[in-house]
C-alpha cells in the first residue's frame, strides 16, 4: 500500500482480509485516505455479520458479494457498516498457471468497485475524491427488499455502473 501511494495510485484494491486489525496498517490506510486514495476492501467470506479488516476500517469502501439474482451470496459477510455489493460468484479470472476459471468470493467483488472508481476518475478527472466516492455510493441499487433477512446490513446496495457514470449523484 505504501508503494502504491508512492507511485501515485488513486485507487487501491484490497482483495484480502483478516480478523486482526493492525495499528501500522491503520496508519497506512489513513495516510492513503489523507492523500486522496480510494481504498476498496473485501468484506469476507464467512457468512458473518463481522467485516474482515481492512474492510472494517472507516477509510475503506467495504464490498460484499451478490449472486446472479442480486441475492446476498451465501458466503458473503454483511454488516450495518458494509458500504457496497458487487457480483461475486463464478467470476472469470486469470489464474497463476495461465488458465482462466470461475471463482467466487468478496475478493472477486471488490475489483468491480475499484474499476468503477477508476472509470469515474478517468471520466471526471477534476472532481474531488469525495465526489467520486459519493457517486459510487449514491448510484447503488438498494437490495434490502430482495434480501429481507439482511435489511440494513447490505450497505447502499449493488453498484450500478451506468447510473454512477452519469454523474447525476
N, CA and C atoms as an extended XYZ file, in Angstrom:
507
Properties=species:S:1:pos:R:3:atomname:S:1:resname:S:1:resid:I:1 pbc="F F F"
N         0.847       -1.195        0.000 N   UNK     1
C         0.000        0.000        0.000 CA  UNK     1
C         0.880        1.242        0.000 C   UNK     1
N         1.940        1.218        0.826 N   UNK     2
C         2.847        2.362        0.824 CA  UNK     2
C         3.477        2.558       -0.558 C   UNK     2
N         3.880        1.471       -1.186 N   UNK     3
C         4.467        1.563       -2.520 CA  UNK     3
C         3.465        2.142       -3.514 C   UNK     3
N         2.242        1.678       -3.460 N   UNK     4
C         1.203        2.188       -4.364 CA  UNK     4
C         0.985        3.683       -4.152 C   UNK     4
N         0.979        4.109       -2.905 N   UNK     5
C         0.831        5.539       -2.597 CA  UNK     5
C         1.996        6.316       -3.218 C   UNK     5
N         3.221        5.805       -3.023 N   UNK     6
C         4.414        6.477       -3.549 CA  UNK     6
C         4.391        6.565       -5.072 C   UNK     6
N         3.759        5.595       -5.710 N   UNK     7
C         3.698        5.578       -7.171 CA  UNK     7
C         2.528        6.406       -7.713 C   UNK     7
N         1.745        7.003       -6.813 N   UNK     8
C         0.652        7.867       -7.234 CA  UNK     8
C        -0.667        7.165       -7.499 C   UNK     8
N        -0.845        5.983       -6.935 N   UNK     9
C        -2.113        5.259       -7.118 CA  UNK     9
C        -3.271        6.116       -6.632 C   UNK     9
N        -4.360        6.075       -7.381 N   UNK    10
C        -5.571        6.791       -6.981 CA  UNK    10
C        -6.612        5.840       -6.402 C   UNK    10
N        -6.481        4.564       -6.754 N   UNK    11
C        -7.390        3.526       -6.248 CA  UNK    11
C        -6.532        2.337       -5.838 C   UNK    11
N        -6.819        1.775       -4.661 N   UNK    12
C        -6.135        0.566       -4.221 CA  UNK    12
C        -7.189       -0.489       -3.914 C   UNK    12
N        -7.078       -1.612       -4.628 N   UNK    13
C        -7.970       -2.751       -4.443 CA  UNK    13
C        -7.348       -3.682       -3.399 C   UNK    13
N        -8.120       -3.986       -2.350 N   UNK    14
C        -7.630       -4.882       -1.302 CA  UNK    14
C        -8.538       -6.108       -1.221 C   UNK    14
N        -8.237       -7.075       -2.082 N   UNK    15
C        -8.988       -8.327       -2.111 CA  UNK    15
C        -8.390       -9.311       -1.117 C   UNK    15
N        -8.307       -8.876        0.117 N   UNK    16
C        -7.783       -9.711        1.199 CA  UNK    16
C        -8.407       -9.230        2.499 C   UNK    16
N        -8.271      -10.034        3.524 N   UNK    17
C        -8.782       -9.619        4.820 CA  UNK    17
C        -8.331      -10.552        5.916 C   UNK    17
N        -8.453      -10.067        7.130 N   UNK    18
C        -8.067      -10.831        8.305 CA  UNK    18
C        -8.989      -10.448        9.459 C   UNK    18
N        -9.011      -11.271       10.466 N   UNK    19
C        -9.796      -10.962       11.663 CA  UNK    19
C        -9.064      -10.022       12.606 C   UNK    19
N        -7.787       -9.780       12.349 N   UNK    20
C        -6.971       -8.946       13.222 CA  UNK    20
C        -6.739       -7.582       12.596 C   UNK    20
N        -6.886       -6.539       13.388 N   UNK    21
C        -6.544       -5.205       12.912 CA  UNK    21
C        -5.086       -4.929       13.244 C   UNK    21
N        -4.580       -3.818       12.706 N   UNK    22
C        -3.169       -3.511       12.891 CA  UNK    22
C        -2.987       -2.008       13.008 C   UNK    22
N        -2.294       -1.573       14.040 N   UNK    23
C        -2.021       -0.143       14.199 CA  UNK    23
C        -1.200        0.392       13.031 C   UNK    23
N        -0.220       -0.387       12.579 N   UNK    24
C         0.611        0.049       11.451 CA  UNK    24
C        -0.239        0.163       10.193 C   UNK    24
N        -1.085       -0.837        9.951 N   UNK    25
C        -1.958       -0.791        8.770 CA  UNK    25
C        -2.937        0.375        8.892 C   UNK    25
N        -3.455        0.628       10.083 N   UNK    26
C        -4.340        1.786       10.285 CA  UNK    26
C        -3.641        3.068        9.836 C   UNK    26
N        -2.397        3.215       10.234 N   UNK    27
C        -1.638        4.414        9.855 CA  UNK    27
C        -1.489        4.520        8.344 C   UNK    27
N        -1.196        3.401        7.687 N   UNK    28
C        -1.005        3.398        6.237 CA  UNK    28
C        -2.328        3.700        5.525 C   UNK    28
N        -3.414        3.109        5.998 N   UNK    29
C        -4.720        3.370        5.390 CA  UNK    29
C        -5.111        4.836        5.553 C   UNK    29
N        -4.865        5.373        6.733 N   UNK    30
C        -5.194        6.787        6.966 CA  UNK    30
C        -4.322        7.712        6.131 C   UNK    30
N        -3.051        7.344        5.959 N   UNK    31
C        -2.168        8.124        5.086 CA  UNK    31
C        -2.694        8.117        3.653 C   UNK    31
N        -3.085        6.931        3.191 N   UNK    32
C        -3.624        6.821        1.827 CA  UNK    32
C        -4.882        7.672        1.677 C   UNK    32
N        -5.777        7.554        2.620 N   UNK    33
C        -7.024        8.327        2.563 CA  UNK    33
C        -6.731        9.825        2.604 C   UNK    33
N        -5.796       10.240        3.440 N   UNK    34
C        -5.425       11.652        3.527 CA  UNK    34
C        -4.859       12.172        2.214 C   UNK    34
N        -4.239       11.282        1.449 N   UNK    35
C        -3.667       11.670        0.155 CA  UNK    35
C        -4.678       11.522       -0.981 C   UNK    35
N        -5.931       11.201       -0.649 N   UNK    36
C        -6.985       11.116       -1.658 CA  UNK    36
C        -7.067        9.809       -2.401 C   UNK    36
N        -6.491        8.755       -1.850 N   UNK    37
C        -6.563        7.442       -2.487 CA  UNK    37
C        -7.884        6.785       -2.106 C   UNK    37
N        -8.553        6.204       -3.084 N   UNK    38
C        -9.785        5.455       -2.828 CA  UNK    38
C        -9.385        4.031       -2.473 C   UNK    38
N        -9.762        3.593       -1.281 N   UNK    39
C        -9.436        2.267       -0.762 CA  UNK    39
C       -10.669        1.381       -0.823 C   UNK    39
N       -10.545        0.232       -1.475 N   UNK    40
C       -11.669       -0.688       -1.644 CA  UNK    40
C       -11.261       -2.035       -1.062 C   UNK    40
N       -12.093       -2.598       -0.166 N   UNK    41
C       -11.700       -3.813        0.550 CA  UNK    41
C       -12.812       -4.863        0.590 C   UNK    41
N       -12.401       -6.113        0.499 N   UNK    42
C       -13.307       -7.263        0.550 CA  UNK    42
C       -13.849       -7.469        1.962 C   UNK    42
N       -15.163       -7.668        2.071 N   UNK    43
C       -15.831       -7.812        3.364 CA  UNK    43
C       -15.530       -9.140        4.056 C   UNK    43
N       -15.293      -10.190        3.276 N   UNK    44
C       -15.026      -11.503        3.845 CA  UNK    44
C       -16.047      -12.533        3.423 C   UNK    44
N       -15.684      -13.799        3.590 N   UNK    45
C       -16.474      -14.920        3.083 CA  UNK    45
C       -16.881      -15.909        4.172 C   UNK    45
N       -17.143      -15.414        5.360 N   UNK    46
C       -17.500      -16.289        6.478 CA  UNK    46
C       -18.998      -16.317        6.782 C   UNK    46
N       -19.808      -15.660        5.935 N   UNK    47
C       -21.250      -15.545        6.183 CA  UNK    47
C       -21.512      -14.961        7.564 C   UNK    47
N       -20.671      -14.028        7.950 N   UNK    48
C       -20.691      -13.450        9.287 CA  UNK    48
C       -21.174      -12.007        9.245 C   UNK    48
N       -21.681      -11.540       10.381 N   UNK    49
C       -22.088      -10.133       10.467 CA  UNK    49
C       -20.917       -9.256       10.902 C   UNK    49
N       -19.705       -9.780       10.800 N   UNK    50
C       -18.495       -9.014       11.128 CA  UNK    50
C       -17.657       -8.859        9.854 C   UNK    50
N       -17.321       -7.612        9.531 N   UNK    51
C       -16.469       -7.374        8.377 CA  UNK    51
C       -15.024       -7.699        8.730 C   UNK    51
N       -14.316       -8.281        7.759 N   UNK    52
C       -12.894       -8.501        7.957 CA  UNK    52
C       -12.171       -7.157        7.910 C   UNK    52
N       -10.927       -7.157        8.348 N   UNK    53
C       -10.062       -5.987        8.293 CA  UNK    53
C        -9.174       -6.135        7.058 C   UNK    53
N        -9.023       -5.151        6.214 N   UNK    54
C        -9.268       -3.731        6.399 CA  UNK    54
C       -10.650       -3.232        5.980 C   UNK    54
N       -11.546       -4.122        5.543 N   UNK    55
C       -12.882       -3.660        5.159 CA  UNK    55
C       -13.600       -2.967        6.313 C   UNK    55
N       -13.279       -3.328        7.525 N   UNK    56
C       -13.915       -2.723        8.700 CA  UNK    56
C       -13.354       -1.338        9.023 C   UNK    56
N       -12.267       -0.955        8.389 N   UNK    57
C       -11.664        0.354        8.636 CA  UNK    57
C       -12.510        1.445        7.983 C   UNK    57
N       -12.699        2.531        8.658 N   UNK    58
C       -13.579        3.606        8.177 CA  UNK    58
C       -13.102        4.276        6.891 C   UNK    58
N       -11.851        4.123        6.539 N   UNK    59
C       -11.332        4.760        5.321 CA  UNK    59
C       -11.639        3.965        4.056 C   UNK    59
N       -12.167        2.750        4.217 N   UNK    60
C       -12.371        1.902        3.042 CA  UNK    60
C       -13.821        1.880        2.570 C   UNK    60
N       -13.978        1.554        1.292 N   UNK    61
C       -15.279        1.178        0.746 CA  UNK    61
C       -15.312       -0.345        0.865 C   UNK    61
N       -16.080       -0.857        1.802 N   UNK    62
C       -16.155       -2.301        2.014 CA  UNK    62
C       -17.159       -2.896        1.029 C   UNK    62
N       -16.831       -4.098        0.526 N   UNK    63
C       -17.622       -4.704       -0.546 CA  UNK    63
C       -18.014       -6.129       -0.201 C   UNK    63
N       -19.319       -6.395       -0.267 N   UNK    64
C       -19.855       -7.739       -0.118 CA  UNK    64
C       -20.226       -8.293       -1.483 C   UNK    64
N       -20.709       -9.516       -1.508 N   UNK    65
C       -20.992      -10.227       -2.752 CA  UNK    65
C       -22.465      -10.551       -2.923 C   UNK    65
N       -22.911      -10.474       -4.183 N   UNK    66
C       -24.250      -10.945       -4.550 CA  UNK    66
C       -24.127      -11.987       -5.654 C   UNK    66
N       -25.171      -12.812       -5.765 N   UNK    67
C       -25.220      -13.803       -6.829 CA  UNK    67
C       -25.893      -13.199       -8.068 C   UNK    67
N       -26.124      -14.004       -9.071 N   UNK    68
C       -26.708      -13.530      -10.330 CA  UNK    68
C       -28.140      -13.047      -10.165 C   UNK    68
N       -28.805      -13.400       -9.062 N   UNK    69
C       -30.179      -12.964       -8.785 CA  UNK    69
C       -30.224      -11.752       -7.862 C   UNK    69
N       -29.083      -11.143       -7.621 N   UNK    70
C       -28.956       -9.995       -6.704 CA  UNK    70
C       -29.339      -10.335       -5.270 C   UNK    70
N       -29.130      -11.582       -4.910 N   UNK    71
C       -29.282      -12.011       -3.518 CA  UNK    71
C       -27.889      -12.037       -2.897 C   UNK    71
N       -27.818      -11.701       -1.602 N   UNK    72
C       -26.533      -11.776       -0.928 CA  UNK    72
C       -25.984      -13.184       -1.092 C   UNK    72
N       -24.735      -13.282       -1.507 N   UNK    73
C       -24.102      -14.591       -1.630 CA  UNK    73
C       -24.096      -15.267       -0.268 C   UNK    73
N       -24.332      -16.543       -0.260 N   UNK    74
C       -24.413      -17.300        0.984 CA  UNK    74
C       -23.175      -17.062        1.841 C   UNK    74
N       -22.021      -16.978        1.227 N   UNK    75
C       -20.757      -16.845        1.950 CA  UNK    75
C       -20.437      -15.420        2.389 C   UNK    75
N       -21.038      -14.419        1.766 N   UNK    76
C       -20.621      -13.029        1.973 CA  UNK    76
C       -20.904      -12.518        3.380 C   UNK    76
N       -19.919      -11.828        3.943 N   UNK    77
C       -20.135      -11.131        5.214 CA  UNK    77
C       -21.053       -9.942        4.971 C   UNK    77
N       -21.688       -9.482        6.020 N   UNK    78
C       -22.661       -8.393        5.955 CA  UNK    78
C       -22.561       -7.631        7.268 C   UNK    78
N       -23.025       -6.392        7.260 N   UNK    79
C       -22.898       -5.592        8.475 CA  UNK    79
C       -23.521       -4.248        8.203 C   UNK    79
N       -23.975       -3.565        9.237 N   UNK    80
C       -24.548       -2.242        9.044 CA  UNK    80
C       -23.511       -1.250        8.532 C   UNK    80
N       -22.204       -1.571        8.663 N   UNK    81
C       -21.146       -0.695        8.164 CA  UNK    81
C       -20.663       -1.079        6.766 C   UNK    81
N       -21.217       -2.168        6.199 N   UNK    82
C       -20.877       -2.531        4.828 CA  UNK    82
C       -21.304       -1.395        3.912 C   UNK    82
N       -20.517       -1.093        2.895 N   UNK    83
C       -20.820        0.039        2.015 CA  UNK    83
C       -21.508       -0.389        0.726 C   UNK    83
N       -21.000       -1.425        0.040 N   UNK    84
C       -21.496       -1.773       -1.288 CA  UNK    84
C       -21.532       -3.273       -1.512 C   UNK    84
N       -22.244       -3.634       -2.564 N   UNK    85
C       -22.276       -5.011       -3.040 CA  UNK    85
C       -21.882       -5.017       -4.517 C   UNK    85
N       -21.314       -6.135       -4.957 N   UNK    86
C       -20.965       -6.313       -6.363 CA  UNK    86
C       -21.045       -7.807       -6.669 C   UNK    86
N       -21.128       -8.170       -7.948 N   UNK    87
C       -21.141       -9.591       -8.292 CA  UNK    87
C       -19.912      -10.288       -7.712 C   UNK    87
N       -20.118      -11.509       -7.219 N   UNK    88
C       -19.000      -12.220       -6.611 CA  UNK    88
C       -19.068      -13.729       -6.734 C   UNK    88
N       -19.888      -14.219       -7.665 N   UNK    89
C       -19.973      -15.665       -7.848 CA  UNK    89
C       -19.678      -16.027       -9.293 C   UNK    89
N       -18.842      -17.049       -9.448 N   UNK    90
C       -18.456      -17.550      -10.767 CA  UNK    90
C       -17.900      -16.441      -11.663 C   UNK    90
N       -17.034      -15.633      -11.108 N   UNK    91
C       -16.400      -14.547      -11.846 CA  UNK    91
C       -15.174      -15.115      -12.571 C   UNK    91
N       -15.126      -14.935      -13.875 N   UNK    92
C       -13.994      -15.429      -14.653 CA  UNK    92
C       -12.750      -14.614      -14.349 C   UNK    92
N       -11.654      -15.308      -14.127 N   UNK    93
C       -10.407      -14.634      -13.770 CA  UNK    93
C        -9.222      -15.445      -14.267 C   UNK    93
N        -8.101      -14.766      -14.427 N   UNK    94
C        -6.850      -15.438      -14.781 CA  UNK    94
C        -6.239      -16.037      -13.522 C   UNK    94
N        -5.666      -17.210      -13.667 N   UNK    95
C        -5.014      -17.878      -12.563 CA  UNK    95
C        -3.519      -18.005      -12.844 C   UNK    95
N        -2.745      -18.321      -11.822 N   UNK    96
C        -1.281      -18.294      -11.929 CA  UNK    96
C        -0.722      -19.251      -12.973 C   UNK    96
N        -1.442      -20.298      -13.317 N   UNK    97
C        -0.928      -21.245      -14.305 CA  UNK    97
C        -1.250      -20.822      -15.738 C   UNK    97
N        -1.780      -19.604      -15.905 N   UNK    98
C        -2.106      -19.099      -17.239 CA  UNK    98
C        -3.508      -19.456      -17.699 C   UNK    98
N        -4.214      -20.235      -16.915 N   UNK    99
C        -5.572      -20.640      -17.279 CA  UNK    99
C        -6.579      -19.610      -16.772 C   UNK    99
N        -7.784      -19.727      -17.259 N   UNK   100
C        -8.902      -18.910      -16.787 CA  UNK   100
C        -9.922      -19.844      -16.168 C   UNK   100
N       -10.532      -19.384      -15.095 N   UNK   101
C       -11.539      -20.193      -14.415 CA  UNK   101
C       -12.444      -19.271      -13.615 C   UNK   101
N       -13.572      -19.796      -13.206 N   UNK   102
C       -14.501      -19.040      -12.388 CA  UNK   102
C       -14.142      -19.145      -10.921 C   UNK   102
N       -14.263      -18.044      -10.222 N   UNK   103
C       -14.023      -18.037       -8.790 CA  UNK   103
C       -15.125      -17.265       -8.097 C   UNK   103
N       -15.272      -17.481       -6.823 N   UNK   104
C       -16.304      -16.798       -6.051 CA  UNK   104
C       -15.717      -16.274       -4.752 C   UNK   104
N       -16.263      -15.159       -4.282 N   UNK   105
C       -15.843      -14.573       -3.018 CA  UNK   105
C       -15.872      -13.062       -3.103 C   UNK   105
N       -15.802      -12.428       -1.951 N   UNK   106
C       -15.816      -10.972       -1.947 CA  UNK   106
C       -14.529      -10.406       -2.550 C   UNK   106
N       -13.472      -11.202       -2.610 N   UNK   107
C       -12.251      -10.773       -3.295 CA  UNK   107
C       -12.485      -10.628       -4.795 C   UNK   107
N       -13.479      -11.303       -5.316 N   UNK   108
C       -13.847      -11.163       -6.721 CA  UNK   108
C       -14.819       -9.997       -6.913 C   UNK   108
N       -15.538       -9.621       -5.860 N   UNK   109
C       -16.477       -8.489       -5.919 CA  UNK   109
C       -15.748       -7.149       -5.879 C   UNK   109
N       -14.728       -7.091       -5.052 N   UNK   110
C       -14.014       -5.848       -4.793 CA  UNK   110
C       -13.474       -5.183       -6.062 C   UNK   110
N       -12.890       -5.920       -7.022 N   UNK   111
C       -12.375       -5.262       -8.224 CA  UNK   111
C       -13.446       -4.554       -9.062 C   UNK   111
N       -14.689       -4.981       -8.965 N   UNK   112
C       -15.752       -4.272       -9.695 CA  UNK   112
C       -15.877       -2.838       -9.173 C   UNK   112
N       -15.795       -2.685       -7.864 N   UNK   113
C       -15.898       -1.353       -7.257 CA  UNK   113
C       -14.640       -0.540       -7.559 C   UNK   113
N       -13.487       -1.177       -7.477 N   UNK   114
C       -12.237       -0.489       -7.806 CA  UNK   114
C       -12.248       -0.011       -9.257 C   UNK   114
N       -12.729       -0.862      -10.144 N   UNK   115
C       -12.802       -0.484      -11.563 CA  UNK   115
C       -13.767        0.678      -11.771 C   UNK   115
N       -14.892        0.662      -11.066 N   UNK   116
C       -15.840        1.771      -11.179 CA  UNK   116
C       -15.193        3.072      -10.700 C   UNK   116
N       -14.456        3.010       -9.616 N   UNK   117
C       -13.760        4.206       -9.127 CA  UNK   117
C       -12.779        4.714      -10.184 C   UNK   117
N       -12.034        3.807      -10.806 N   UNK   118
C       -11.071        4.202      -11.835 CA  UNK   118
C       -11.777        4.799      -13.056 C   UNK   118
N       -12.892        4.224      -13.454 N   UNK   119
C       -13.663        4.775      -14.579 CA  UNK   119
C       -14.143        6.191      -14.274 C   UNK   119
N       -14.659        6.389      -13.062 N   UNK   120
C       -15.138        7.722      -12.678 CA  UNK   120
C       -13.989        8.727      -12.629 C   UNK   120
N       -12.846        8.317      -12.111 N   UNK   121
C       -11.677        9.196      -12.075 CA  UNK   121
C       -11.225        9.565      -13.490 C   UNK   121
N       -11.361        8.618      -14.408 N   UNK   122
C       -10.986        8.877      -15.797 CA  UNK   122
C       -11.966        9.826      -16.482 C   UNK   122
N       -13.242        9.612      -16.234 N   UNK   123
C       -14.266       10.450      -16.876 CA  UNK   123
C       -14.361       11.832      -16.241 C   UNK   123
N       -14.144       11.914      -14.943 N   UNK   124
C       -14.283       13.173      -14.202 CA  UNK   124
C       -12.975       13.498      -13.461 C   UNK   124
N       -11.885       13.746      -14.194 N   UNK   125
C       -10.576       13.916      -13.558 CA  UNK   125
C       -10.454       15.138      -12.651 C   UNK   125
N       -11.335       16.103      -12.797 N   UNK   126
C       -11.239       17.315      -11.979 CA  UNK   126
C       -12.164       17.306      -10.763 C   UNK   126
N       -12.887       16.220      -10.584 N   UNK   127
C       -13.793       16.129       -9.437 CA  UNK   127
C       -13.026       15.668       -8.200 C   UNK   127
N       -13.416       16.153       -7.033 N   UNK   128
C       -12.757       15.710       -5.789 CA  UNK   128
C       -13.036       14.229       -5.513 C   UNK   128
N       -12.130       13.612       -4.778 N   UNK   129
C       -12.261       12.194       -4.435 CA  UNK   129
C       -13.567       11.917       -3.691 C   UNK   129
N       -13.973       12.801       -2.799 N   UNK   130
C       -15.237       12.589       -2.077 CA  UNK   130
C       -16.409       12.546       -3.040 C   UNK   130
N       -16.362       13.337       -4.114 N   UNK   131
C       -17.430       13.314       -5.126 CA  UNK   131
C       -17.453       11.957       -5.819 C   UNK   131
N       -16.276       11.419       -6.139 N   UNK   132
C       -16.186       10.108       -6.803 CA  UNK   132
C       -16.796        9.040       -5.897 C   UNK   132
N       -16.414        9.035       -4.628 N   UNK   133
C       -16.943        8.032       -3.694 CA  UNK   133
C       -18.448        8.198       -3.506 C   UNK   133
N       -18.918        9.444       -3.460 N   UNK   134
C       -20.363        9.682       -3.353 CA  UNK   134
C       -21.095        9.146       -4.570 C   UNK   134
N       -20.529        9.341       -5.764 N   UNK   135
C       -21.150        8.819       -6.988 CA  UNK   135
C       -21.349        7.314       -6.873 C   UNK   135
N       -20.317        6.635       -6.413 N   UNK   136
C       -20.382        5.174       -6.299 CA  UNK   136
C       -21.460        4.769       -5.299 C   UNK   136
N       -21.458        5.401       -4.137 N   UNK   137
C       -22.426        5.045       -3.080 CA  UNK   137
C       -23.851        5.426       -3.466 C   UNK   137
N       -24.032        6.663       -3.909 N   UNK   138
C       -25.384        7.180       -4.153 CA  UNK   138
C       -26.064        6.563       -5.371 C   UNK   138
N       -25.283        6.039       -6.303 N   UNK   139
C       -25.867        5.452       -7.509 CA  UNK   139
C       -26.193        3.970       -7.333 C   UNK   139
N       -25.795        3.376       -6.222 N   UNK   140
C       -26.029        1.949       -5.986 CA  UNK   140
C       -27.520        1.647       -5.876 C   UNK   140
N       -27.859        0.438       -6.280 N   UNK   141
C       -29.249       -0.032       -6.252 CA  UNK   141
C       -29.506       -0.762       -4.927 C   UNK   141
N       -30.383       -0.210       -4.066 N   UNK   142
C       -30.670       -0.875       -2.787 CA  UNK   142
C       -31.230       -2.285       -3.000 C   UNK   142
N       -30.796       -3.216       -2.179 N   UNK   143
C       -31.243       -4.606       -2.300 CA  UNK   143
C       -31.900       -5.137       -1.036 C   UNK   143
N       -32.252       -4.243       -0.100 N   UNK   144
C       -32.887       -4.696        1.139 CA  UNK   144
C       -34.192       -5.443        0.883 C   UNK   144
N       -34.993       -4.990       -0.083 N   UNK   145
C       -36.288       -5.640       -0.334 CA  UNK   145
C       -36.121       -7.067       -0.837 C   UNK   145
N       -35.101       -7.303       -1.644 N   UNK   146
C       -34.895       -8.661       -2.159 CA  UNK   146
C       -34.051       -9.520       -1.207 C   UNK   146
N       -33.598       -8.916       -0.115 N   UNK   147
C       -32.814       -9.621        0.906 CA  UNK   147
C       -33.324       -9.240        2.298 C   UNK   147
N       -34.598       -9.526        2.597 N   UNK   148
C       -35.200       -9.029        3.844 CA  UNK   148
C       -34.500       -9.495        5.122 C   UNK   148
N       -33.854      -10.634        5.097 N   UNK   149
C       -33.162      -11.115        6.292 CA  UNK   149
C       -31.907      -10.312        6.613 C   UNK   149
N       -31.491       -9.462        5.679 N   UNK   150
C       -30.262       -8.674        5.859 CA  UNK   150
C       -30.537       -7.175        5.764 C   UNK   150
N       -31.780       -6.797        5.986 N   UNK   151
C       -32.151       -5.389        5.878 CA  UNK   151
C       -31.246       -4.516        6.748 C   UNK   151
N       -30.710       -3.453        6.126 N   UNK   152
C       -29.833       -2.540        6.830 CA  UNK   152
C       -28.400       -3.022        6.973 C   UNK   152
N       -28.093       -4.199        6.410 N   UNK   153
C       -26.750       -4.757        6.544 CA  UNK   153
C       -26.086       -5.029        5.205 C   UNK   153
N       -26.661       -4.438        4.137 N   UNK   154
C       -26.093       -4.626        2.799 CA  UNK   154
C       -25.652       -3.306        2.187 C   UNK   154
N       -25.359       -2.361        3.032 N   UNK   155
C       -24.847       -1.083        2.567 CA  UNK   155
C       -25.811       -0.355        1.649 C   UNK   155
N       -25.247        0.398        0.726 N   UNK   156
C       -26.053        1.162       -0.233 CA  UNK   156
C       -26.661        0.264       -1.287 C   UNK   156
N       -26.165       -0.973       -1.384 N   UNK   157
C       -26.686       -1.928       -2.348 CA  UNK   157
C       -25.685       -2.239       -3.442 C   UNK   157
N       -26.210       -2.735       -4.543 N   UNK   158
C       -25.429       -3.199       -5.688 CA  UNK   158
C       -24.934       -2.026       -6.516 C   UNK   158
N       -23.642       -2.022       -6.834 N   UNK   159
C       -23.127       -0.936       -7.674 CA  UNK   159
C       -23.878       -0.911       -9.002 C   UNK   159
N       -24.062        0.291       -9.516 N   UNK   160
C       -24.739        0.492      -10.802 CA  UNK   160
C       -23.813        1.363      -11.646 C   UNK   160
N       -23.036        0.721      -12.498 N   UNK   161
C       -22.008        1.410      -13.264 CA  UNK   161
C       -22.597        2.489      -14.159 C   UNK   161
N       -23.640        2.161      -14.889 N   UNK   162
C       -24.246        3.145      -15.788 CA  UNK   162
C       -24.770        4.351      -15.012 C   UNK   162
N       -25.453        4.108      -13.936 N   UNK   163
C       -26.000        5.169      -13.112 CA  UNK   163
C       -24.876        6.036      -12.539 C   UNK   163
N       -23.823        5.399      -12.042 N   UNK   164
C       -22.698        6.136      -11.470 CA  UNK   164
C       -22.011        6.994      -12.527 C   UNK   164
N       -21.809        6.437      -13.710 N   UNK   165
C       -21.087        7.153      -14.771 CA  UNK   165
C       -21.881        8.335      -15.311 C   UNK   165
N       -23.188        8.389      -15.027 N   UNK   166
C       -23.997        9.514      -15.497 CA  UNK   166
C       -23.610       10.810      -14.803 C   UNK   166
N       -23.008       10.694      -13.609 N   UNK   167
C       -22.565       11.872      -12.875 CA  UNK   167
C       -23.689       12.644      -12.220 C   UNK   167
N       -24.847       12.030      -12.053 N   UNK   168
C       -26.032       12.728      -11.521 CA  UNK   168
C       -26.232       12.596      -10.034 C   UNK   168
N       -25.254       12.141       -9.309 N   UNK   169
C       -25.462       11.916       -7.860 CA  UNK   169
C       -24.535       12.753       -7.022 C   UNK   169
